[in-house]
Structures are given as structure tokens and as C-alpha cells.
Coordinates of C-alpha atoms in Angstrom, one line a residue:
X75 CA 117.2 109.8 65.1
X76 CA 116.8 113.3 65.9
X77 CA 114.9 113.3 69.2
X78 CA 111.0 114.9 69.0
X79 CA 110.3 118.2 70.9
X80 CA 110.2 118.2 74.4
X81 CA 106.0 119.1 76.1
X82 CA 106.7 121.7 78.9
X83 CA 103.3 119.4 80.1
X84 CA 105.1 116.6 80.6
X85 CA 107.7 118.8 82.3
X86 CA 105.2 119.9 84.6
X87 CA 104.4 116.7 84.9
X88 CA 107.7 115.8 86.7
X89 CA 108.5 118.2 88.5
X90 CA 105.0 117.8 90.7
X91 CA 105.6 114.0 90.5
X92 CA 105.3 112.9 94.4
X93 CA 108.2 109.9 93.3
X94 CA 110.0 108.0 90.5
X95 CA 111.0 111.2 89.2
X96 CA 114.0 109.9 87.9
X97 CA 112.7 106.6 86.6
X98 CA 110.0 108.7 84.6
X99 CA 113.4 110.3 83.1
X100 CA 115.2 108.1 82.0
X101 CA 112.2 106.2 80.3
X102 CA 111.3 109.7 78.7
X103 CA 114.5 110.2 77.2
X104 CA 114.3 106.4 75.8
X105 CA 110.8 107.4 74.3
X106 CA 111.5 110.9 72.7
X107 CA 114.6 109.4 70.6
X108 CA 111.2 107.8 68.5
X109 CA 109.7 109.6 66.4
X110 CA 106.5 109.4 69.0
X111 CA 104.6 112.7 69.6
X112 CA 104.9 113.3 73.5
X113 CA 101.4 113.8 75.0
X114 CA 99.7 113.9 78.4
X115 CA 96.5 111.6 78.2
X116 CA 95.1 110.9 81.6
X117 CA 97.2 112.8 83.5
X118 CA 100.2 110.7 82.4
X119 CA 103.0 111.3 80.0
X120 CA 102.2 109.7 76.5
X121 CA 103.7 108.7 73.1
X122 CA 102.1 108.6 70.7
X123 CA 102.2 107.6 66.7
X124 CA 100.3 109.2 64.2
X125 CA 97.4 110.0 66.9
X126 CA 97.2 106.4 68.4
X127 CA 98.2 105.8 71.7
X128 CA 101.8 102.9 71.8
X129 CA 102.8 103.7 75.1
X130 CA 102.2 105.9 78.5
X131 CA 104.8 106.0 81.3
X132 CA 102.8 105.3 84.5
X133 CA 104.3 105.8 88.0
X134 CA 102.2 103.6 90.7
X135 CA 103.2 103.2 94.2
X136 CA 105.6 99.9 94.2
X137 CA 106.7 100.7 90.7
X138 CA 107.0 102.7 87.3
X139 CA 105.5 101.3 84.3
X140 CA 105.4 101.6 81.1
X141 CA 102.2 100.6 79.6
X142 CA 102.1 99.4 75.8
X143 CA 98.8 99.8 74.7
X144 CA 98.8 96.8 72.4
X145 CA 101.2 95.1 74.1
X146 CA 99.0 91.7 74.2
X147 CA 99.8 91.8 70.2
X148 CA 103.7 92.1 71.4
X149 CA 106.0 88.9 71.0
X150 CA 107.8 89.3 74.3
X151 CA 110.6 87.3 74.1
X152 CA 112.1 88.3 77.5
X153 CA 109.0 87.4 79.0
X154 CA 109.1 91.1 80.7
X155 CA 105.0 92.2 79.8
X156 CA 102.7 92.1 82.6
X157 CA 98.9 91.8 82.1
X158 CA 97.9 94.5 84.5
X159 CA 94.8 92.8 85.1
X160 CA 93.1 89.3 84.2
X161 CA 90.1 91.6 82.4
X162 CA 92.7 93.3 80.7
X163 CA 92.8 92.5 76.8
X164 CA 95.3 94.2 75.0
X165 CA 97.6 96.0 77.3
X166 CA 100.8 95.3 79.0
X167 CA 103.4 96.6 81.0
X168 CA 107.2 96.7 82.0
X169 CA 107.9 97.7 85.7
X170 CA 110.5 99.4 87.0
X171 CA 112.0 100.2 90.7
X172 CA 115.1 102.2 89.5
X173 CA 117.3 104.1 87.0
X174 CA 120.0 101.7 87.0
X175 CA 117.5 98.8 86.1
X176 CA 116.0 101.2 83.3
X177 CA 119.8 101.4 81.7
X178 CA 120.6 98.2 82.2
X179 CA 118.0 97.1 80.2
X180 CA 117.5 100.1 78.0
X181 CA 118.7 97.7 74.7
X182 CA 115.2 95.5 75.4
X183 CA 112.8 99.1 76.2
X184 CA 114.3 99.9 73.0
X185 CA 113.4 96.6 71.2
X186 CA 109.6 97.1 72.6
X187 CA 109.2 100.2 71.4
X188 CA 110.6 99.7 68.0
X189 CA 107.8 96.5 67.7
X190 CA 105.4 98.2 69.7
X191 CA 105.2 101.1 67.0
X192 CA 105.8 98.9 63.7
X193 CA 102.5 97.4 65.3
X194 CA 100.5 100.8 65.5
X195 CA 102.1 101.3 61.5
X196 CA 100.9 97.9 60.8
X197 CA 97.4 98.9 61.8
X198 CA 97.6 96.2 63.7
X199 CA 94.5 95.3 66.2
X200 CA 93.6 93.7 68.6
X201 CA 91.3 90.0 67.6
X202 CA 87.1 90.8 68.9
X203 CA 86.9 89.7 72.5
X204 CA 85.3 86.6 72.7
X205 CA 82.2 86.4 73.7
X206 CA 81.2 84.1 76.4
X207 CA 77.7 82.8 77.7
X208 CA 76.9 85.4 80.8
X209 CA 76.9 83.0 83.7
X210 CA 74.1 84.2 85.8
X211 CA 74.2 84.1 89.8
X212 CA 71.8 81.5 91.4
X213 CA 70.8 84.3 93.7
X214 CA 69.9 86.4 90.2
X215 CA 68.0 83.2 88.5
X216 CA 66.0 83.0 91.8
X217 CA 64.6 86.9 91.6
X218 CA 63.9 86.4 87.8
X219 CA 61.3 83.7 88.5
X220 CA 60.2 85.5 91.1
X221 CA 59.4 88.5 88.6
X222 CA 59.5 87.8 85.1
X223 CA 59.2 91.5 84.8
X224 CA 63.0 92.0 86.6
X225 CA 64.4 89.1 84.0
X226 CA 62.7 91.4 81.0
X227 CA 64.6 94.4 81.6
X228 CA 68.2 93.0 82.5
X229 CA 68.2 90.5 79.3
X230 CA 66.7 94.4 76.8
X231 CA 69.9 96.1 78.7
X232 CA 73.3 96.1 76.3
X233 CA 75.4 93.2 77.2
X234 CA 78.0 95.2 78.3
X235 CA 75.8 96.5 80.8
X236 CA 74.6 92.5 81.8
X237 CA 78.0 91.8 82.3
X238 CA 78.7 94.9 84.6
X239 CA 75.9 93.7 87.2
X240 CA 76.8 89.8 86.5
X241 CA 80.1 91.0 87.8
X242 CA 79.2 93.0 90.7
X243 CA 76.3 90.3 91.9
X244 CA 79.0 87.6 91.1
X245 CA 81.7 89.0 93.4
X246 CA 80.1 88.9 96.4
X247 CA 81.5 85.5 98.3
X248 CA 78.5 85.2 100.7
X249 CA 75.1 84.5 99.4
X250 CA 72.9 87.0 101.3
X251 CA 75.5 90.1 100.0
X252 CA 74.7 88.5 96.6
X253 CA 70.9 88.8 97.2
X254 CA 71.2 91.9 99.0
X255 CA 73.0 93.8 96.0
X256 CA 70.4 92.0 93.9
X257 CA 67.6 93.1 95.6
X258 CA 68.7 96.5 95.5
X259 CA 69.9 97.3 92.6
X260 CA 66.6 95.7 91.0
X261 CA 64.8 99.1 90.7
X262 CA 67.8 100.6 88.8
X263 CA 67.5 97.3 86.2
X264 CA 63.5 98.0 85.7
X265 CA 64.5 101.6 85.0
X266 CA 66.8 100.1 82.3
X267 CA 69.8 101.7 83.6
X268 CA 73.3 100.3 83.6
X269 CA 75.1 99.5 86.4
X270 CA 77.4 102.7 87.5
X271 CA 74.2 105.2 85.6

């Protein structure tokens, strides 16, 4: 297949990259041989099929990665795809630390990209996230008992906002810290605001 025209914005991005320039270029050369549009999304070289992101090149400190946008739907026979975080549903990363590693695994990279394009062509989507009941930390339950008004305001929030608050409260290891966080954000909740608002 004839490589698509390169995007000058990506050229500039690679030239200005503080590290992994060779690795980014090697991955880019592979991706440009597919029928994908080269764009910049989130300040990263991104490769789209029919306007949908298939794969993004992301240079991290420790490695240069290919992030497959719907990697969770891929078969991954080589076991090379890594879930970036436990909360990540769809994206999966393939990590590289040298141009040689990219050259040595080029056939595998191509097979994975081919599969990712096939998933996009077929219009496949990640299955809806299983809704789990939110487990409130003990300190929040106690606060609700003290202030039914706070509980009412909390339950009026969207499930996503509730989850963000619960995740933030629960992430504190000590009970005092959890209680302090709840106390500090109670006015926010009463105002009907999300954690990040």
C-alpha cells in the first residue's frame, strides 16, 4: 500500500520531542503504510480510520508506546498489550524502548494494527461498563447519619460524580484523612457540584 501523505504538524512534533525521536519515527513509518489519516490529538501523533482514532504514539519517560484505542477488543495472541491503569476500559498499550525492538517486532505490530483497523471498520464498541453498586466508606455513611441533607444532595448527583467523590474519599488510607476530605468537600456536594468543579 502506498504510504499516506505525512502531516507537517507531526514532523514538527517529532523534531521537538525531548526523547524517543527514533522510536516515534520508526512507529510512524509503520503506521503510515496503512490507510490511516495522520493527525495530532492530545498533542500526540494519532492515526485515524474514517475519523475514528485507531492508535496513538505516546512517548513516556520509560518507553515509547502505541496506544490502541480499542485494544480491549483485540485478541493479543502475543500477550503484548498492557492495560494502562486498572480503571482503563478500552485502551491497551504496546511498549517499546528501542528502534531495534520495533524493527524486530514489525510483523507483529503490523498484525495488531491490521486487527485494530478491522475492529474500527466493523464498528465494534466496547461492551457497556458493568454498573457496580458504589461502596461508601464508613466515614461517609457516618456523615450522612449526621446530615441527611448531605446524603440527599449526594444522591442527587449523577452516578459518575458520586463515584468520583467515593473514589477520592476511599483512596485515603487513614480514617481521619477520609473524614477530613468528606468534611472539606461537604459544601461542594451541598452545592450540587462534582468533585472537579
